[in-house]
Short mmCIF file of C-alpha atoms in Angstrom, two decimals:
data_model
loop_
_atom_site.label_atom_id
_atom_site.label_comp_id
_atom_site.label_asym_id
_atom_site.label_seq_id
_atom_site.Cartn_x
_atom_site.Cartn_y
_atom_site.Cartn_z
CA MET A 1 15.96 -12.23 -24.58
CA ASN A 2 15.28 -8.94 -22.81
CA ALA A 3 17.69 -8.07 -20.02
CA PRO A 4 16.20 -8.06 -16.50
CA LEU A 5 14.85 -4.72 -15.36
CA LYS A 6 17.09 -2.85 -12.96
CA LEU A 7 15.01 -2.02 -9.90
CA GLY A 8 15.87 0.77 -7.49
CA ILE A 9 14.62 1.10 -3.92
CA ILE A 10 13.96 4.42 -2.16
CA GLY A 11 13.77 3.92 1.61
CA LEU A 12 15.40 1.04 3.51
CA ASP A 13 13.31 1.33 6.67
CA THR A 14 10.78 -1.47 6.15
CA SER A 15 11.09 -5.25 6.11
CA HIS A 16 9.43 -5.17 2.68
CA VAL A 17 12.81 -4.31 1.11
CA LEU A 18 14.21 -7.63 2.31
CA VAL A 19 11.26 -9.52 0.82
CA PHE A 20 11.55 -7.72 -2.50
CA SER A 21 15.34 -8.13 -2.67
CA ASP A 22 15.07 -11.84 -1.85
CA THR A 23 12.44 -12.30 -4.56
CA PHE A 24 14.55 -10.80 -7.33
CA ASN A 25 18.15 -11.33 -6.20
CA ASN A 26 18.03 -14.80 -4.65
CA PRO A 27 17.45 -17.57 -7.23
CA ALA A 28 16.97 -20.04 -4.37
CA SER A 29 14.09 -18.05 -2.86
CA LYS A 30 10.76 -19.87 -2.62
CA GLN A 31 9.19 -16.78 -4.22
CA ALA A 32 11.94 -16.10 -6.78
CA LEU A 33 10.86 -14.15 -9.87
CA LYS A 34 12.74 -13.61 -13.09
CA GLY A 35 12.62 -10.44 -15.13
CA ALA A 36 14.12 -7.97 -12.68
CA LYS A 37 16.90 -7.44 -10.16
CA VAL A 38 17.30 -4.92 -7.36
CA THR A 39 20.53 -3.12 -8.23
CA MET A 40 20.60 0.11 -6.21
CA ALA A 41 18.98 1.64 -3.14
CA TRP A 42 18.94 4.82 -1.06
CA PRO A 43 18.51 4.33 2.72
CA GLY A 44 16.39 7.33 3.72
CA GLY A 45 14.68 7.08 7.10
CA SER A 46 12.60 9.46 9.24
CA PRO A 47 14.42 10.65 12.40
CA ASP A 48 11.17 11.27 14.30
CA VAL A 49 9.79 7.76 13.67
CA PRO A 50 11.71 5.24 15.81
CA SER A 51 10.48 2.25 13.81
CA SER A 52 11.87 3.92 10.69
CA ILE A 53 15.24 5.35 11.63
CA GLY A 54 15.98 2.45 13.97
CA ARG A 55 15.84 -0.04 11.09
CA VAL A 56 17.77 1.78 8.38
CA ALA A 57 21.28 0.70 9.32
CA GLY A 58 20.42 -2.98 9.63
CA TYR A 59 18.35 -3.21 6.47
CA THR A 60 20.92 -1.22 4.50
CA ALA A 61 23.66 -3.63 5.53
CA GLU A 62 21.53 -6.65 4.66
CA VAL A 63 20.47 -5.56 1.18
CA ARG A 64 24.06 -4.56 0.44
CA ASP A 65 25.88 -7.58 1.88
CA LYS A 66 23.34 -10.36 1.34
CA PHE A 67 21.74 -9.28 -1.92
CA GLY A 68 24.54 -7.31 -3.61
CA VAL A 69 22.65 -4.03 -3.87
CA THR A 70 24.67 -0.85 -4.40
CA ILE A 71 23.90 1.87 -1.84
CA ALA A 72 23.46 5.32 -3.40
CA ASP A 73 23.76 8.73 -1.76
CA SER A 74 20.52 10.20 -3.17
CA PRO A 75 17.13 9.20 -4.60
CA GLU A 76 18.14 10.92 -7.84
CA ALA A 77 21.13 8.61 -8.25
CA VAL A 78 18.85 5.58 -7.90
CA ALA A 79 16.31 6.92 -10.39
CA GLN A 80 18.96 7.75 -12.95
CA ALA A 81 20.58 4.31 -12.79
CA CYS A 82 17.49 2.10 -12.69
CA ASP A 83 14.61 1.14 -14.99
CA ALA A 84 11.86 1.21 -12.35
CA ILE A 85 11.53 2.36 -8.76
CA LEU A 86 10.12 0.92 -5.54
CA LEU A 87 9.40 3.85 -3.21
CA THR A 88 9.23 1.93 0.04
CA SER A 89 9.88 4.60 2.69
CA VAL A 90 7.66 3.52 5.58
CA ASP A 91 6.68 7.08 6.51
CA GLY A 92 3.89 8.23 4.21
CA ARG A 93 4.71 11.88 4.93
CA THR A 94 7.91 11.54 2.92
CA HIS A 95 6.32 10.20 -0.27
CA PRO A 96 5.32 13.47 -2.01
CA GLY A 97 8.76 15.01 -1.62
CA GLN A 98 10.68 11.87 -2.51
CA PHE A 99 8.47 11.25 -5.53
CA GLU A 100 9.06 14.80 -6.74
CA ARG A 101 12.80 14.13 -6.64
CA ILE A 102 12.60 11.01 -8.83
CA ALA A 103 9.65 11.81 -11.13
CA PRO A 104 11.72 13.94 -13.58
CA PHE A 105 13.61 10.78 -14.57
CA GLY A 106 10.41 9.31 -16.06
CA LYS A 107 10.73 5.82 -14.58
CA PRO A 108 7.62 3.84 -13.50
CA VAL A 109 7.14 3.85 -9.72
CA PHE A 110 5.42 1.65 -7.18
CA ILE A 111 4.73 3.49 -3.91
CA ASP A 112 4.31 1.29 -0.85
CA LYS A 113 1.66 1.91 1.79
CA PRO A 114 0.68 4.36 3.13
CA PHE A 115 0.59 6.18 -0.22
CA ALA A 116 0.07 9.50 1.58
CA VAL A 117 -1.24 10.76 4.91
CA SER A 118 -3.66 13.36 3.53
CA SER A 119 -5.86 13.64 0.48
CA ALA A 120 -3.99 16.82 -0.47
CA ASP A 121 -0.70 14.91 -0.57
CA ALA A 122 -2.31 12.09 -2.57
CA LYS A 123 -3.48 14.58 -5.17
CA ARG A 124 -0.04 16.22 -5.14
CA ILE A 125 1.67 12.94 -6.02
CA PHE A 126 -0.62 12.24 -8.95
CA ALA A 127 -0.28 15.83 -10.16
CA THR A 128 3.50 15.38 -10.15
CA ALA A 129 3.12 12.12 -12.07
CA LYS A 130 0.96 13.84 -14.68
CA LYS A 131 3.42 16.73 -15.00
CA HIS A 132 6.30 14.37 -15.75
CA ASN A 133 4.25 11.72 -17.58
CA VAL A 134 5.27 9.08 -15.03
CA ARG A 135 3.34 5.86 -14.49
CA VAL A 136 2.70 5.29 -10.78
CA PHE A 137 0.46 3.26 -8.51
CA SER A 138 0.22 2.32 -4.86
CA ALA A 139 -1.34 -0.61 -3.06
CA SER A 140 -1.31 -2.64 0.09
CA SER A 141 -0.15 -6.19 -0.48
CA LEU A 142 -3.49 -7.34 0.97
CA ARG A 143 -5.26 -6.16 -2.19
CA PHE A 144 -3.68 -9.08 -4.00
CA THR A 145 -4.07 -11.88 -1.47
CA GLU A 146 -5.62 -14.94 -3.11
CA ALA A 147 -8.13 -15.13 -0.25
CA LEU A 148 -9.67 -11.87 -1.54
CA VAL A 149 -9.14 -11.96 -5.29
CA LYS A 150 -10.80 -15.36 -5.64
CA VAL A 151 -13.94 -13.84 -4.07
CA VAL A 152 -13.85 -10.39 -5.66
CA THR A 153 -13.06 -10.92 -9.33
CA PRO A 154 -13.53 -8.54 -12.28
CA ALA A 155 -16.83 -10.33 -12.88
CA THR A 156 -18.15 -10.28 -9.28
CA ARG A 157 -17.01 -6.84 -8.12
CA ALA A 158 -20.04 -5.14 -9.64
CA LEU A 159 -22.28 -7.54 -7.69
CA VAL A 160 -20.88 -6.65 -4.24
CA LYS A 161 -23.62 -5.26 -1.95
CA GLY A 162 -21.40 -4.53 1.05
CA ALA A 163 -18.28 -5.68 2.87
CA ASP A 164 -16.70 -5.80 6.32
CA PHE A 165 -12.99 -6.15 7.01
CA CYS A 166 -10.87 -6.32 10.14
CA GLY A 167 -7.18 -6.32 10.92
CA ALA A 168 -4.36 -4.87 12.96
CA ALA A 169 -4.29 -1.09 13.31
CA ALA A 170 -1.21 -0.11 15.31
CA HIS A 171 -0.84 3.63 15.82
CA GLU A 172 2.04 5.90 14.79
CA PRO A 173 1.40 9.56 15.66
CA THR A 174 3.13 10.90 12.55
CA ASN A 175 0.94 8.74 10.30
CA PRO A 176 -2.28 9.00 12.33
CA GLY A 177 -5.24 6.69 12.76
CA LEU A 178 -5.72 4.02 10.12
CA TYR A 179 -2.91 5.30 7.87
CA TRP A 180 -0.08 3.44 9.57
CA TYR A 181 -1.31 -0.15 9.54
CA GLY A 182 -5.09 -0.04 9.39
CA ILE A 183 -4.71 0.96 5.74
CA HIS A 184 -4.40 -2.76 4.90
CA ALA A 185 -8.02 -3.40 5.87
CA VAL A 186 -9.14 -0.18 4.15
CA GLU A 187 -7.48 -1.29 0.91
CA MET A 188 -9.20 -4.66 1.15
CA LEU A 189 -12.51 -2.85 1.62
CA TYR A 190 -11.92 -0.76 -1.50
CA THR A 191 -10.87 -3.83 -3.46
CA ALA A 192 -14.33 -5.20 -2.75
CA MET A 193 -16.44 -2.03 -2.84
CA GLY A 194 -14.74 0.22 -5.38
CA ARG A 195 -15.14 4.00 -5.45
CA GLY A 196 -18.19 5.96 -4.41
CA CYS A 197 -18.08 6.37 -0.64
CA ARG A 198 -20.17 9.37 0.44
CA SER A 199 -19.53 9.63 4.19
CA VAL A 200 -17.63 8.02 7.08
CA ARG A 201 -18.24 7.62 10.79
CA CYS A 202 -15.49 6.27 13.05
CA VAL A 203 -15.62 5.38 16.73
CA SER A 204 -12.29 4.79 18.49
CA THR A 205 -11.13 3.49 21.86
CA PRO A 206 -7.52 2.88 22.96
CA ASP A 207 -7.72 -0.66 21.57
CA HIS A 208 -10.10 -0.41 18.61
CA ASP A 209 -11.32 1.65 15.67
CA LEU A 210 -14.59 1.01 13.83
CA ALA A 211 -15.02 2.99 10.62
CA THR A 212 -18.31 2.77 8.73
CA GLY A 213 -18.56 4.10 5.20
CA VAL A 214 -21.81 4.74 3.36
CA TRP A 215 -21.55 4.63 -0.42
CA ALA A 216 -23.61 6.89 -2.68
CA ASP A 217 -25.66 3.92 -3.90
CA GLY A 218 -26.63 2.96 -0.35
CA ARG A 219 -24.10 0.18 0.22
CA ILE A 220 -22.27 0.06 3.55
CA GLY A 221 -18.68 -1.01 4.19
CA THR A 222 -16.85 -1.28 7.50
CA VAL A 223 -13.28 -1.50 8.76
CA ARG A 224 -12.48 -2.69 12.27
CA GLY A 225 -8.93 -2.03 13.44
CA THR A 226 -7.48 -3.62 16.56
CA ARG A 227 -4.50 -2.94 18.79
CA THR A 228 -4.96 -5.95 21.08
CA GLY A 229 -2.31 -8.17 19.53
CA ASN A 230 -4.66 -9.89 17.08
CA TYR A 231 -2.93 -9.37 13.72
CA GLU A 232 -5.16 -11.65 11.63
CA MET A 233 -6.82 -10.21 8.52
CA HIS A 234 -10.38 -11.27 7.81
CA GLY A 235 -13.39 -10.06 5.89
CA ILE A 236 -16.89 -10.83 4.68
CA VAL A 237 -18.06 -9.79 1.23
CA HIS A 238 -21.83 -9.57 0.85
CA PHE A 239 -23.61 -10.40 -2.39
CA GLU A 240 -27.35 -10.43 -3.12
CA LYS A 241 -27.86 -14.10 -2.29
CA ASN A 242 -24.91 -14.95 -0.05
CA SER A 243 -21.95 -13.67 1.97
CA VAL A 244 -18.45 -15.04 1.45
CA ALA A 245 -15.71 -15.11 4.09
CA VAL A 246 -12.19 -13.91 3.35
CA ASN A 247 -9.50 -15.44 5.58
CA VAL A 248 -6.03 -14.29 4.61
CA GLN A 249 -4.45 -16.78 7.02
CA THR A 250 -5.66 -19.75 4.94
CA GLN A 251 -3.62 -18.85 1.87
CA ALA A 252 -0.38 -20.72 1.28
CA LYS A 253 0.94 -18.15 -1.18
CA PRO A 254 2.32 -15.09 0.63
CA PHE A 255 0.42 -11.91 -0.24
CA TYR A 256 3.71 -10.09 -0.78
CA ALA A 257 4.48 -12.54 -3.58
CA SER A 258 1.22 -11.59 -5.28
CA LEU A 259 1.98 -7.87 -4.85
CA THR A 260 5.44 -8.36 -6.35
CA GLU A 261 3.96 -10.10 -9.39
CA ALA A 262 1.54 -7.19 -9.81
CA TYR A 263 4.12 -4.41 -9.78
CA LEU A 264 6.55 -6.39 -11.95
CA ALA A 265 3.85 -6.76 -14.61
CA PHE A 266 3.18 -3.01 -14.29
CA PHE A 267 6.89 -2.23 -14.70
CA GLN A 268 6.99 -4.44 -17.77
CA GLY A 269 4.31 -2.32 -19.44
CA GLY A 270 1.11 -3.82 -18.08
CA ALA A 271 -1.95 -1.81 -17.15
CA THR A 272 -2.03 0.26 -13.98
CA PRO A 273 -3.66 -2.09 -11.44
CA ILE A 274 -5.59 0.59 -9.51
CA ASP A 275 -7.38 3.71 -10.71
CA PRO A 276 -5.65 6.81 -9.23
CA GLU A 277 -9.05 8.21 -8.28
CA GLU A 278 -9.69 5.13 -6.14
CA THR A 279 -6.37 5.61 -4.37
CA ILE A 280 -7.18 9.27 -3.69
CA GLU A 281 -10.61 8.32 -2.35
CA LEU A 282 -9.34 5.66 0.04
CA ILE A 283 -6.79 8.12 1.44
CA ARG A 284 -9.68 10.56 1.94
CA PHE A 285 -11.67 7.72 3.59
CA ILE A 286 -8.94 7.37 6.22
CA GLU A 287 -8.65 11.13 6.57
CA ALA A 288 -12.41 11.38 7.14
CA ALA A 289 -12.32 8.47 9.62
CA ASN A 290 -9.64 10.31 11.60
CA GLU A 291 -11.71 13.49 11.56
CA SER A 292 -14.78 11.59 12.72
CA SER A 293 -12.89 9.80 15.49
CA ALA A 294 -11.57 13.13 16.78
CA ASN A 295 -15.14 14.48 16.90
CA GLY A 296 -16.85 11.69 18.78
CA GLY A 297 -17.88 9.59 15.79
CA ARG A 298 -19.79 12.27 13.90
CA GLU A 299 -20.47 11.80 10.19
CA VAL A 300 -17.83 13.29 7.91
CA LEU A 301 -18.56 13.77 4.22
CA LEU A 302 -15.98 12.75 1.64
#
């Protein structure tokens, strides 16, 4: 039998690292998966993001003491010792630089959301991957929720005529607009609609964002972000003859479990789940929404 993959984590400033460590290092976990084990991690943390640096010490202690993960003193040490990497630093600004430090080791990498906080940085990451022949992908866990993938399948995606999604969109000035948390709803929108957005308009108030994208083929997709305390994720996918609701809250299987299955299959040699060009476009979608919001909701071309 093949030995379990040794997984390394870069960035211990998100609760995701506890979920991932529990999945692979705790046989009693309800979501336990075989085939990999988290063996090493580097704490990281962004000093100017309180919700990042304020969590590092606690999460570092927990993955070390509860899950038996060795704490390294550099991203390079993690990449050298492990078979695959989870780049989980919560601050998207750090991803290009951290990826450049680990890419020379040639290990496959999953980059947690937000992949990047500008389209230039998104392109920079994929250029680095190409330079070092490294397999990489990024995704929100909401792409893989059963509530969505049972509606938008490989067979039905081409039949989607439009879609509307809503969800929490807390703000973090260093990762502006929809990048910080609204990216979940944007990723759900792109799961349904695919590439091809031509322009974006976004209207924002202190409590809400409403981004409307027009695709080149005339389809329209929307994302509504809220900061009112409503954290539920919902959507409607429109087909020619009917519209189907997507209610993430109805699914018994946690969406992080589905994400974990997806990146494990990728690490084991499976196909890249998301086209890099789609990832670049959705980052540009958010960038354009931010530009539109700052200019009174004017149309911004992608």
